[in-house]
CSV table of C-alpha atoms and ligand atoms in Angstrom, one decimal:
chain,number,residue,atom,x,y,z
A,1,UNK,CA,-0.2,0.1,-0.2
A,2,UNK,CA,1.3,3.3,-0.9
A,3,UNK,CA,-0.5,6.3,-0.1
A,4,UNK,CA,0.8,9.4,-1.5
A,5,UNK,CA,-0.7,12.6,-0.8
A,6,UNK,CA,0.5,16.2,-0.9
A,7,UNK,CA,2.8,17.7,1.8
A,8,UNK,CA,6.2,16.7,3.1
A,9,UNK,CA,8.4,14.1,1.5
A,10,UNK,CA,10.6,12.6,4.3
A,11,UNK,CA,12.4,9.7,5.5
A,12,UNK,CA,12.8,8.5,9.1
A,13,UNK,CA,15.4,11.1,10.1
A,14,UNK,CA,16.7,9.4,13.1
A,15,UNK,CA,19.7,11.8,13.4
A,16,UNK,CA,17.7,14.9,13.1
A,17,UNK,CA,15.6,15.5,16.4
A,18,UNK,CA,14.9,19.3,15.3
A,19,UNK,CA,12.2,17.6,12.7
A,20,UNK,CA,10.2,15.9,15.6
A,21,UNK,CA,7.3,17.7,17.3
A,22,UNK,CA,7.5,16.8,21.0
A,23,UNK,CA,4.2,15.5,22.1
A,24,UNK,CA,5.4,14.8,25.6
A,25,UNK,CA,5.9,18.7,26.4
A,26,UNK,CA,3.1,20.7,27.7
A,27,UNK,CA,0.2,21.3,25.4
A,28,UNK,CA,1.0,24.5,23.6
A,29,UNK,CA,-1.2,27.7,24.5
A,30,UNK,CA,-2.7,27.6,21.2
A,31,UNK,CA,-4.1,24.0,22.0
A,32,UNK,CA,-3.3,20.5,20.5
A,33,UNK,CA,-5.8,21.3,17.4
A,34,UNK,CA,-3.6,24.1,16.2
A,35,UNK,CA,-0.5,21.8,16.7
A,36,UNK,CA,-2.2,19.1,14.4
A,37,UNK,CA,-2.9,21.7,11.9
A,38,UNK,CA,0.6,23.0,11.8
A,39,UNK,CA,2.2,19.6,11.5
A,40,UNK,CA,-0.2,18.6,8.4
A,41,UNK,CA,0.9,21.9,6.9
A,42,UNK,CA,4.6,21.0,7.6
A,43,UNK,CA,4.4,17.4,6.8
A,44,UNK,CA,1.3,16.3,5.1
A,45,UNK,CA,-0.6,13.4,6.2
A,46,UNK,CA,1.9,11.8,8.3
A,47,UNK,CA,4.5,13.5,10.6
A,48,UNK,CA,7.4,12.2,12.8
A,49,UNK,CA,6.9,12.8,16.5
A,50,UNK,CA,8.4,12.3,19.8
A,51,UNK,CA,6.2,10.8,22.5
A,52,UNK,CA,8.8,10.8,25.2
A,53,UNK,CA,12.3,12.1,25.1
A,54,UNK,CA,14.1,10.4,22.3
A,55,UNK,CA,10.9,7.9,21.6
A,56,UNK,CA,10.0,8.8,17.9
A,57,UNK,CA,6.9,7.3,16.0
A,58,UNK,CA,5.0,8.4,13.0
A,59,UNK,CA,1.9,10.5,13.8
A,60,UNK,CA,-1.0,9.8,11.4
A,61,UNK,CA,-2.6,13.0,10.5
A,62,UNK,CA,-4.8,12.0,7.6
A,63,UNK,CA,-8.2,10.3,7.9
A,64,UNK,CA,-7.3,8.0,4.9
A,65,UNK,CA,-3.9,7.2,6.4
A,66,UNK,CA,-5.4,6.1,10.0
A,67,UNK,CA,-8.0,4.0,8.2
A,68,UNK,CA,-5.4,2.3,5.9
A,69,UNK,CA,-3.2,1.5,8.8
A,70,UNK,CA,-6.3,-0.1,10.9
A,71,UNK,CA,-7.5,-2.0,7.9
A,72,UNK,CA,-4.4,-3.7,6.9
A,73,UNK,CA,-3.1,-5.8,9.8
A,74,UNK,CA,-0.9,-7.7,7.2
A,75,UNK,CA,1.3,-4.5,6.9
A,76,UNK,CA,0.8,-3.0,10.3
A,77,UNK,CA,0.9,-5.2,13.4
A,78,UNK,CA,-0.9,-4.9,16.8
A,79,UNK,CA,2.1,-6.8,18.5
A,80,UNK,CA,4.3,-4.0,20.2
A,81,UNK,CA,7.1,-6.6,20.6
A,82,UNK,CA,7.7,-6.0,17.2
A,83,UNK,CA,8.7,-2.4,17.7
A,84,UNK,CA,12.3,-2.0,16.9
A,85,UNK,CA,12.7,0.3,20.2
A,86,UNK,CA,11.7,-2.8,22.0
A,87,UNK,CA,13.8,-5.6,19.9
A,88,UNK,CA,16.8,-3.3,20.4
A,89,UNK,CA,16.2,-3.0,24.0
A,90,UNK,CA,15.7,0.7,24.3
A,91,UNK,CA,12.2,0.3,25.4
A,92,UNK,CA,10.5,-2.0,27.8
A,93,UNK,CA,6.6,-2.6,27.5
A,94,UNK,CA,5.6,-2.2,31.4
A,95,UNK,CA,3.9,0.8,31.3
A,96,UNK,CA,0.2,1.0,30.6
A,97,UNK,CA,0.7,3.3,27.5
A,98,UNK,CA,3.6,1.2,26.2
A,99,UNK,CA,2.7,-2.3,26.9
A,100,UNK,CA,2.1,-6.1,25.5
A,101,UNK,CA,-0.5,-8.4,27.2
A,102,UNK,CA,-1.4,-11.7,26.1
A,103,UNK,CA,-4.9,-10.4,25.1
A,104,UNK,CA,-6.9,-9.8,21.9
A,105,UNK,CA,-5.9,-6.0,21.7
A,106,UNK,CA,-2.0,-7.4,20.9
A,107,UNK,CA,-2.8,-10.2,18.7
A,108,UNK,CA,-3.2,-10.4,15.0
A,109,UNK,CA,-4.8,-12.9,12.5
A,110,UNK,CA,-5.8,-16.3,13.8
A,111,UNK,CA,-4.6,-15.8,17.5
A,112,UNK,CA,-6.6,-12.5,17.3
A,113,UNK,CA,-9.9,-14.3,16.2
A,114,UNK,CA,-9.4,-16.8,18.7
A,115,UNK,CA,-9.0,-14.7,21.7
A,116,UNK,CA,-11.6,-12.0,20.4
A,117,UNK,CA,-14.3,-14.3,19.6
A,118,UNK,CA,-15.2,-15.1,23.0
A,119,UNK,CA,-15.2,-11.3,23.9
A,120,UNK,CA,-17.5,-10.5,21.2
A,121,UNK,CA,-19.7,-13.6,21.8
A,122,UNK,CA,-20.0,-12.5,25.3
A,123,UNK,CA,-20.8,-9.0,24.8
A,124,UNK,CA,-23.5,-10.2,22.6
A,125,UNK,CA,-25.4,-12.0,25.2
A,126,UNK,CA,-25.8,-9.0,27.3
A,127,UNK,CA,-29.3,-8.0,27.9
A,128,UNK,CA,-29.2,-4.4,26.8
A,129,UNK,CA,-32.3,-3.3,28.1
A,130,UNK,CA,-31.4,-4.6,31.5
A,131,UNK,CA,-28.0,-3.2,31.2
A,132,UNK,CA,-29.6,0.2,30.5
A,133,UNK,CA,-31.6,-0.1,33.9
A,134,UNK,CA,-28.4,-0.8,35.6
A,135,UNK,CA,-26.8,1.9,34.1
A,136,UNK,CA,-29.3,4.2,35.5
A,137,UNK,CA,-29.4,2.7,38.9
A,138,UNK,CA,-25.7,3.1,39.2
A,139,UNK,CA,-25.7,6.6,37.6
A,140,UNK,CA,-28.8,7.7,40.1
A,141,UNK,CA,-26.7,6.3,43.3
A,142,UNK,CA,-23.9,8.2,42.4
A,143,UNK,CA,-25.8,11.5,41.9
A,144,UNK,CA,-27.6,10.6,45.2
A,145,UNK,CA,-24.0,10.7,47.2
A,146,UNK,CA,-23.5,14.3,46.3
A,147,UNK,CA,-26.8,16.0,45.3
A,148,UNK,CA,-27.4,17.3,48.6
A,149,UNK,CA,-24.2,19.5,48.6
A,150,UNK,CA,-24.9,21.5,45.6
A,151,UNK,CA,-21.3,21.0,44.4
A,152,UNK,CA,-19.6,18.3,43.0
A,153,UNK,CA,-16.4,17.3,40.9
A,154,UNK,CA,-18.1,15.2,38.0
A,155,UNK,CA,-15.0,13.4,37.1
A,156,UNK,CA,-13.7,11.8,40.4
A,157,UNK,CA,-17.4,11.6,41.7
A,158,UNK,CA,-19.2,10.4,39.0
A,159,UNK,CA,-17.5,9.8,35.4
A,160,UNK,CA,-14.5,7.6,36.7
A,161,UNK,CA,-17.0,5.3,38.6
A,162,UNK,CA,-20.0,4.8,36.1
A,163,UNK,CA,-17.9,2.5,33.4
A,164,UNK,CA,-16.2,0.4,35.9
A,165,UNK,CA,-19.3,-0.1,38.1
A,166,UNK,CA,-21.1,-1.1,35.0
A,167,UNK,CA,-18.5,-3.5,33.6
A,168,UNK,CA,-18.3,-4.8,37.3
A,169,UNK,CA,-22.1,-5.6,37.2
A,170,UNK,CA,-21.4,-7.2,33.7
A,171,UNK,CA,-19.1,-9.5,35.5
A,172,UNK,CA,-21.8,-10.6,38.1
A,173,UNK,CA,-20.4,-9.0,41.1
A,174,UNK,CA,-21.8,-6.5,43.8
A,175,UNK,CA,-21.1,-3.0,43.5
A,176,UNK,CA,-18.3,-3.0,46.3
A,177,UNK,CA,-16.3,-5.1,43.8
A,178,UNK,CA,-16.6,-2.6,41.6
A,179,UNK,CA,-15.2,0.0,43.6
A,180,UNK,CA,-12.4,-1.9,44.5
A,181,UNK,CA,-11.9,-2.7,40.5
A,182,UNK,CA,-11.9,1.0,40.0
A,183,UNK,CA,-9.3,1.8,42.6
A,184,UNK,CA,-7.0,-0.7,41.2
A,185,UNK,CA,-7.6,0.5,37.8
A,186,UNK,CA,-6.5,4.1,38.5
A,187,UNK,CA,-3.4,2.8,40.3
A,188,UNK,CA,-2.5,0.8,37.4
A,189,UNK,CA,-2.8,3.8,35.3
A,190,UNK,CA,-1.2,6.2,37.5
A,191,UNK,CA,2.0,7.6,36.7
A,192,UNK,CA,3.8,6.4,39.6
A,193,UNK,CA,5.5,3.3,38.5
A,194,UNK,CA,6.0,1.7,41.8
A,195,UNK,CA,2.0,1.9,42.5
A,196,UNK,CA,1.5,1.0,38.9
A,197,UNK,CA,3.4,-2.3,39.7
A,198,UNK,CA,1.2,-3.1,42.6
A,199,UNK,CA,-1.7,-2.2,40.8
A,200,UNK,CA,-0.8,-4.6,38.0
A,201,UNK,CA,-0.3,-7.4,40.8
A,202,UNK,CA,-3.7,-6.5,42.3
A,203,UNK,CA,-5.5,-6.5,39.0
A,204,UNK,CA,-4.0,-10.0,38.2
A,205,UNK,CA,-5.2,-11.0,41.3
A,206,UNK,CA,-8.7,-9.6,40.9
A,207,UNK,CA,-9.2,-11.4,37.4
A,208,UNK,CA,-7.6,-14.5,38.7
A,209,UNK,CA,-10.1,-14.7,41.5
A,210,UNK,CA,-12.9,-13.7,39.3
A,211,UNK,CA,-12.3,-16.5,36.9
A,212,UNK,CA,-11.7,-19.0,39.8
A,213,UNK,CA,-15.3,-18.0,41.2
A,214,UNK,CA,-17.0,-18.3,38.2
A,215,UNK,CA,-15.5,-21.6,37.3
A,216,UNK,CA,-17.0,-22.7,40.4
A,217,UNK,CA,-20.0,-20.9,40.2
A,218,UNK,CA,-21.1,-19.7,36.9
A,219,UNK,CA,-23.8,-17.2,36.2
A,220,UNK,CA,-25.4,-15.1,33.5
A,221,UNK,CA,-22.3,-13.0,33.2
A,222,UNK,CA,-19.1,-12.1,30.8
A,223,UNK,CA,-16.5,-14.3,32.5
A,224,UNK,CA,-19.0,-17.4,32.5
A,225,UNK,CA,-20.0,-16.9,29.2
A,226,UNK,CA,-16.1,-16.8,28.1
A,227,UNK,CA,-15.4,-19.8,29.8
A,228,UNK,CA,-17.9,-21.7,28.5
A,229,UNK,CA,-17.3,-20.5,25.1
A,230,UNK,CA,-16.5,-23.4,22.7
A,231,UNK,CA,-13.1,-22.1,21.6
A,232,UNK,CA,-11.9,-23.4,24.9
A,233,UNK,CA,-9.7,-20.6,26.5
A,234,UNK,CA,-7.8,-21.4,29.2
A,235,UNK,CA,-8.6,-19.8,32.9
A,236,UNK,CA,-5.6,-17.7,32.5
A,237,UNK,CA,-6.6,-16.5,28.9
A,238,UNK,CA,-10.0,-15.7,30.2
A,239,UNK,CA,-8.6,-13.5,33.1
A,240,UNK,CA,-6.6,-11.7,30.8
A,241,UNK,CA,-9.4,-11.0,28.3
A,242,UNK,CA,-11.5,-10.1,31.3
A,243,UNK,CA,-8.9,-7.6,32.3
A,244,UNK,CA,-8.8,-6.2,28.5
A,245,UNK,CA,-12.4,-5.3,28.7
A,246,UNK,CA,-12.1,-3.5,31.9
A,247,UNK,CA,-8.9,-1.5,30.7
A,248,UNK,CA,-10.4,-0.8,27.3
A,249,UNK,CA,-13.7,0.3,28.7
A,250,UNK,CA,-12.5,2.4,31.6
A,251,UNK,CA,-10.7,5.7,30.3
A,252,UNK,CA,-12.5,6.2,27.0
A,253,UNK,CA,-16.1,5.9,28.5
A,254,UNK,CA,-15.1,8.2,31.5
A,255,UNK,CA,-13.7,11.1,29.5
A,256,UNK,CA,-16.4,10.5,26.9
A,257,UNK,CA,-18.9,11.6,29.7
A,258,UNK,CA,-16.7,14.3,31.2
A,259,UNK,CA,-16.1,15.9,27.5
A,260,UNK,CA,-19.7,15.6,26.9
A,261,UNK,CA,-20.7,17.5,30.1
A,262,UNK,CA,-18.0,19.9,29.5
A,263,UNK,CA,-19.4,20.7,26.2
A,264,UNK,CA,-23.0,21.3,27.4
A,265,UNK,CA,-21.7,23.6,30.1
A,266,UNK,CA,-19.3,25.8,27.7
A,267,UNK,CA,-21.4,25.9,24.5
A,268,UNK,CA,-24.7,27.5,24.8
A,269,UNK,CA,-25.6,26.7,21.3
A,270,UNK,CA,-25.2,22.8,21.9
A,271,UNK,CA,-26.7,23.0,25.3
A,272,UNK,CA,-29.7,24.8,23.9
A,273,UNK,CA,-30.2,22.5,20.9
A,274,UNK,CA,-30.0,19.6,23.6
A,275,UNK,CA,-32.4,21.1,25.9
A,276,UNK,CA,-34.6,22.0,23.0
A,277,UNK,CA,-34.5,18.2,21.9
A,278,UNK,CA,-33.1,19.4,18.3
A,279,UNK,CA,-29.7,17.7,19.3
A,280,UNK,CA,-30.4,13.8,20.8
A,281,UNK,CA,-28.0,12.7,23.2
A,282,UNK,CA,-26.8,10.2,20.7
A,283,UNK,CA,-25.7,13.0,18.2
A,284,UNK,CA,-24.4,15.0,20.9
A,285,UNK,CA,-22.2,12.0,21.8
A,286,UNK,CA,-21.1,12.0,18.0
A,287,UNK,CA,-20.3,15.7,18.4
A,288,UNK,CA,-17.9,15.0,21.1
A,289,UNK,CA,-16.3,12.3,19.6
A,290,UNK,CA,-15.7,14.1,16.4
A,291,UNK,CA,-14.5,17.6,18.3
A,292,UNK,CA,-13.2,16.6,21.6
A,293,UNK,CA,-12.1,12.9,21.0
A,294,UNK,CA,-11.3,11.1,24.5
A,295,UNK,CA,-8.4,9.3,22.6
A,296,UNK,CA,-6.8,12.1,20.6
A,297,UNK,CA,-4.1,9.5,19.7
A,298,UNK,CA,-3.5,5.8,20.3
A,299,UNK,CA,-0.2,3.6,20.0
A,300,UNK,CA,-0.4,2.1,17.7
A,301,UNK,CA,0.8,-0.2,15.3
A,302,UNK,CA,4.2,-1.5,14.2
A,303,UNK,CA,5.1,-1.5,10.4
A,304,UNK,CA,6.0,-5.2,9.3
A,305,UNK,CA,7.8,-3.9,6.1
A,306,UNK,CA,9.4,-0.8,4.7
A,307,UNK,CA,6.4,1.1,3.2
A,308,UNK,CA,5.6,4.4,1.9
A,309,UNK,CA,2.6,6.1,3.2
A,310,UNK,CA,1.3,9.9,3.1
A,311,UNK,CA,4.8,10.7,1.6
A,312,UNK,CA,6.6,9.2,4.6
A,313,UNK,CA,8.9,6.6,4.3
A,314,UNK,CA,8.3,4.2,7.1
A,315,UNK,CA,10.8,1.5,8.0
A,316,UNK,CA,9.8,-2.2,8.9
A,317,UNK,CA,9.8,-2.0,13.0
A,318,UNK,CA,8.7,1.7,13.2
A,319,UNK,CA,5.8,2.5,15.5
A,320,UNK,CA,3.0,4.4,13.9
A,321,UNK,CA,0.6,6.5,16.4
A,322,UNK,CA,-2.9,6.5,15.3
A,323,UNK,CA,-4.4,10.2,15.0
A,324,UNK,CA,-8.0,10.2,15.4
A,325,UNK,CA,-8.1,14.0,16.7
A,326,UNK,CA,-6.1,15.1,13.7
A,327,UNK,CA,-8.0,13.0,11.3
A,328,UNK,CA,-11.2,14.4,12.4
A,329,UNK,CA,-9.7,17.8,11.2
A,330,UNK,CA,-8.3,16.4,7.8
A,331,UNK,CA,-9.7,18.9,5.3
A,332,UNK,CA,-10.6,15.9,3.3
A,333,UNK,CA,-13.5,14.8,5.7
A,334,UNK,CA,-14.1,17.8,7.8
A,335,UNK,CA,-17.5,18.9,7.3
A,336,UNK,CA,-18.7,22.6,8.1
A,337,UNK,CA,-20.3,22.8,11.7
A,338,UNK,CA,-24.2,22.8,11.5
A,339,UNK,CA,-25.6,26.4,11.2
A,340,UNK,CA,-28.5,25.9,13.5
A,341,UNK,CA,-27.0,23.4,16.3
A,342,UNK,CA,-23.3,24.1,16.2
A,343,UNK,CA,-22.6,20.4,15.7
A,344,UNK,CA,-19.2,19.2,14.3
A,345,UNK,CA,-19.5,16.2,11.8
A,346,UNK,CA,-17.8,14.9,8.7
A,347,UNK,CA,-18.4,13.1,5.2
A,348,UNK,CA,-17.2,10.0,6.8
A,349,UNK,CA,-17.9,8.2,10.0
A,350,UNK,CA,-15.4,9.3,13.2
A,351,UNK,CA,-12.6,6.9,14.1
A,352,UNK,CA,-13.2,7.1,17.8
A,353,UNK,CA,-14.2,3.3,17.9
A,354,UNK,CA,-11.5,2.5,15.6
A,355,UNK,CA,-11.7,0.4,12.3
A,356,UNK,CA,-10.6,-3.1,11.0
A,357,UNK,CA,-10.2,-6.4,12.8
A,358,UNK,CA,-9.6,-4.6,16.2
A,359,UNK,CA,-12.6,-2.1,16.1
A,360,UNK,CA,-14.2,-1.8,19.5
A,361,UNK,CA,-16.4,-4.8,20.2
A,362,UNK,CA,-18.7,-2.5,22.7
A,363,UNK,CA,-19.6,0.5,20.7
A,364,UNK,CA,-23.5,0.2,21.5
A,365,UNK,CA,-22.8,-0.6,25.3
A,366,UNK,CA,-20.1,2.3,25.4
A,367,UNK,CA,-22.6,4.7,24.0
A,368,UNK,CA,-25.2,3.7,26.2
A,369,UNK,CA,-23.2,4.0,29.4
A,370,UNK,CA,-22.4,7.7,28.3
A,371,UNK,CA,-25.8,8.6,27.1
A,372,UNK,CA,-27.5,7.4,30.1
A,373,UNK,CA,-24.8,8.9,32.4
A,374,UNK,CA,-25.0,12.2,30.7
A,375,UNK,CA,-28.8,12.1,30.8
A,376,UNK,CA,-29.1,11.3,34.7
A,377,UNK,CA,-27.0,14.4,35.2
A,378,UNK,CA,-29.0,16.5,32.9
A,379,UNK,CA,-32.3,15.2,34.5
A,380,UNK,CA,-31.2,15.2,38.4
A,381,UNK,CA,-29.0,18.5,38.6
A,382,UNK,CA,-30.9,21.7,38.0
A,383,UNK,CA,-29.2,24.6,37.2
A,384,UNK,CA,-25.8,22.7,36.4
A,385,UNK,CA,-23.1,25.1,35.7
A,386,UNK,CA,-19.2,25.1,36.2
A,387,UNK,CA,-17.7,26.0,39.5
A,388,UNK,CA,-14.5,27.8,38.2
A,389,UNK,CA,-13.9,29.6,35.1
A,390,UNK,CA,-13.6,27.5,31.7
A,391,UNK,CA,-10.0,28.4,31.9
A,392,UNK,CA,-9.2,27.2,35.4
A,393,UNK,CA,-10.2,23.7,34.2
A,394,UNK,CA,-7.3,21.2,34.1
A,395,UNK,CA,-7.0,18.9,31.0
A,396,UNK,CA,-4.8,15.8,31.1
A,397,UNK,CA,-1.4,16.7,29.3
A,398,UNK,CA,-1.0,13.4,27.8
A,399,UNK,CA,-0.5,13.2,24.1
A,400,UNK,CA,-3.1,10.3,24.1
A,401,UNK,CA,-5.8,11.2,26.2
A,402,UNK,CA,-8.0,14.1,25.9
A,403,UNK,CA,-10.0,14.5,29.2
A,404,UNK,CA,-10.4,16.6,32.1
A,405,UNK,CA,-8.6,16.0,35.6
A,406,UNK,CA,-11.6,17.4,37.5
A,407,UNK,CA,-15.1,19.0,36.4
A,408,UNK,CA,-16.0,21.2,39.2
A,409,UNK,CA,-19.8,21.9,39.1
A,410,UNK,CA,-22.5,23.5,41.1
A,411,UNK,CA,-26.2,23.2,40.7
A,412,UNK,CA,-29.5,23.4,43.1
A,413,UNK,CA,-29.1,21.0,46.1
A,414,UNK,CA,-31.7,18.5,46.3
A,415,UNK,CA,-32.6,15.6,48.7
A,416,UNK,CA,-31.3,12.3,47.4
A,417,UNK,CA,-33.9,9.9,45.9
A,418,UNK,CA,-32.8,6.8,48.0
A,419,UNK,CA,-33.8,4.5,49.3
A,420,UNK,CA,-30.4,3.3,48.4
A,421,UNK,CA,-27.7,3.8,51.2
A,422,UNK,CA,-26.0,2.1,48.6
A,423,UNK,CA,-22.7,0.5,47.7
A,424,UNK,CA,-22.7,2.8,44.8
A,425,UNK,CA,-22.5,5.6,47.1
A,426,UNK,CA,-19.1,4.6,48.6
A,427,UNK,CA,-17.0,7.4,46.9
A,428,UNK,CA,-18.3,9.7,49.8
A,429,UNK,CA,-19.7,7.6,52.2
A,430,UNK,CA,-16.9,4.7,52.4
A,431,UNK,CA,-19.3,2.2,53.5
A,432,UNK,CA,-18.1,-0.9,51.7
A,433,UNK,CA,-20.3,-3.9,51.6
A,434,UNK,CA,-18.5,-7.0,53.2
A,435,UNK,CA,-18.4,-10.2,51.5
A,436,UNK,CA,-21.7,-12.0,52.7
A,437,UNK,CA,-21.8,-15.5,54.0
A,438,UNK,CA,-22.4,-17.0,50.6
A,439,UNK,CA,-19.1,-15.3,49.4
A,440,UNK,CA,-16.1,-17.2,50.2
A,441,UNK,CA,-13.0,-16.0,51.4
A,442,UNK,CA,-11.3,-17.1,48.0
A,443,UNK,CA,-8.6,-14.9,46.1
A,444,UNK,CA,-11.3,-12.5,45.3
A,445,UNK,CA,-12.6,-12.1,48.8
A,446,UNK,CA,-8.9,-11.6,50.4
A,447,UNK,CA,-8.3,-9.0,47.7
A,448,UNK,CA,-11.4,-7.2,49.4
A,449,UNK,CA,-9.7,-7.5,52.7
A,450,UNK,CA,-6.7,-5.8,51.2
A,451,UNK,CA,-8.8,-3.0,49.8
A,452,UNK,CA,-10.7,-2.4,52.8
A,453,UNK,CA,-7.6,-2.2,54.8
A,454,UNK,CA,-6.2,0.5,52.0
A,455,UNK,CA,-9.1,2.7,52.5
A,456,UNK,CA,-8.8,2.7,56.2
B,501,HEM,C1,-16.4,5.8,24.8
B,501,HEM,C2,-16.0,4.6,24.9
B,501,HEM,C3,-15.0,3.6,24.0
B,501,HEM,C4,-14.3,4.0,22.8
B,501,HEM,C5,-13.9,5.4,22.4
B,501,HEM,C6,-13.7,2.8,22.7
B,501,HEM,C7,-12.5,2.8,21.4
B,501,HEM,C8,-11.8,1.8,21.0
B,501,HEM,C9,-10.9,1.5,20.1
B,501,HEM,C10,-10.5,2.8,19.3
B,501,HEM,C11,-10.4,0.5,19.8
B,501,HEM,C12,-9.5,-0.1,19.0
B,501,HEM,C13,-8.0,-0.3,19.6
B,501,HEM,C14,-7.0,-0.4,18.5
B,501,HEM,O1,-7.5,-0.7,17.2
B,501,HEM,O2,-6.0,-0.5,18.5
B,501,HEM,C15,-11.1,-0.5,21.0
B,501,HEM,C16,-10.8,-1.7,21.6
B,501,HEM,C17,-11.6,-2.4,22.1
B,501,HEM,N1,-12.4,-2.0,23.1
B,501,HEM,FE1,-13.5,-0.2,23.2
B,501,HEM,N2,-14.1,1.9,23.4
B,501,HEM,C18,-15.0,2.2,24.5
B,501,HEM,C19,-15.5,1.7,25.1
B,501,HEM,C20,-15.6,0.3,25.3
B,501,HEM,C21,-16.1,-0.5,26.3
B,501,HEM,C22,-17.6,0.0,27.3
B,501,HEM,C23,-15.8,-2.1,26.5
B,501,HEM,C24,-16.3,-3.1,26.9
B,501,HEM,C25,-17.2,-3.4,27.8
B,501,HEM,C26,-14.5,-2.0,25.2
B,501,HEM,C27,-13.7,-3.1,24.9
B,501,HEM,C28,-12.9,-3.0,23.9
B,501,HEM,C29,-12.1,-4.3,23.3
B,501,HEM,C30,-12.1,-5.5,24.4
B,501,HEM,C31,-11.4,-3.8,22.9
B,501,HEM,C32,-10.1,-4.7,21.7
B,501,HEM,C33,-10.6,-5.4,20.5
B,501,HEM,C34,-9.6,-6.1,19.8
B,501,HEM,O3,-8.5,-5.8,19.8
B,501,HEM,O4,-10.0,-6.9,19.0
B,501,HEM,N3,-14.7,-0.7,24.8
B,501,HEM,N4,-12.1,0.3,21.6
């Protein structure tokens, strides 16, 4: 595949760091979007960038270039162990952003199908109507935990909890385990390497314990369905795929909720269109996934051969950074925003859920969690507004994620709906459900003991 478009004609100039835009440096005052546009002007649809000091990859700025890489796994592998930096010992794959795990996300071809099929089939068995009710229950309970105060941080008190609690319910566990899993997930993705290592070990314990429990006591849940799948994954393989489901769902769904609420609070045209029912919540999510993508970039793919793409000469073993946010600004697909509502869109589908063999198998579920999450806030929090000036909001500096660190809001205080003095209200109340008499002191039960100790 050779895609050649206008713009820079360049090779992997490893000796010339001046050519590499440093994505690891603080976001420029003009914002990342201006940076993507500038890189496109300088290099065309593929630009050489640094994602850490000395760590160089090719950033795909063009829509078509992103699609081509996603849809050609025989040219670009998902197996990060093939990255030259790893092969030659300059990078290890122990961090969440640069990792390899024995799961579907990092596999290709027949192995990918073997690991992905149980995930897809298990997700296909989920009762979406019942799950929507669960999402609403959890969202309502989270709102109950802060509604009387008239103030909240909708990231730390709401958006980070909702996806993990929903996924935990799909594993067939009570909410208290979801809060534990949420804490462990946050430790894993923490920047602190030492804590991260402990988090990885605890997460392994959580999923091994979960698989063990479901092997002994199966139920109508994702893990039991994966264990029963005719493809016959081992217990360890099911544990890794269950961990993938959690890790893949957590961050993007959290930031889709956060970025959508931010959009409603800072863009009066969008808010009015949504309140007047001219803009459905699903269209609102699409607007956010076009214009304020939770993944701005995603690492990535590794070239399996020397290949010329978008004017860049990519060498076998080079890493490619998928550029969802830049692709959405590609003039070849960017549409004028709707004059009536202010909604952004494009002449093609947005790439937020990926494309090709690894495309997100849970887009319907993800959209439902985010849509119900945003709707419950809209319904329950009267007079919702930011509690700080928009320019005081802190965004993650990561080149990969676009999301808020906090979203402080105020609203008219109201009484909780109850009756739930609930497990889902734990972030505030710290009342943690203890394993009941029917919950054995197995690996998962022991982990619960550790977690309770951690929270004091
Ligand atoms: C707004 C929320 C979400 C977004 C934007 C999103 C996006 C994506 C993208 C872009 C990929 C492809 C990665 C690649 O090609 O390298 C992916 C893969 C995946 N996602 Fe999602 N996702 C979301 C929510 C979820 C949820 C809720 C689940 C499960 C409950 C989930 C499960 C997965 C899994 C298992 C994969 C790996 C598929 C494979 O490699 O074959 N995602 N997701």
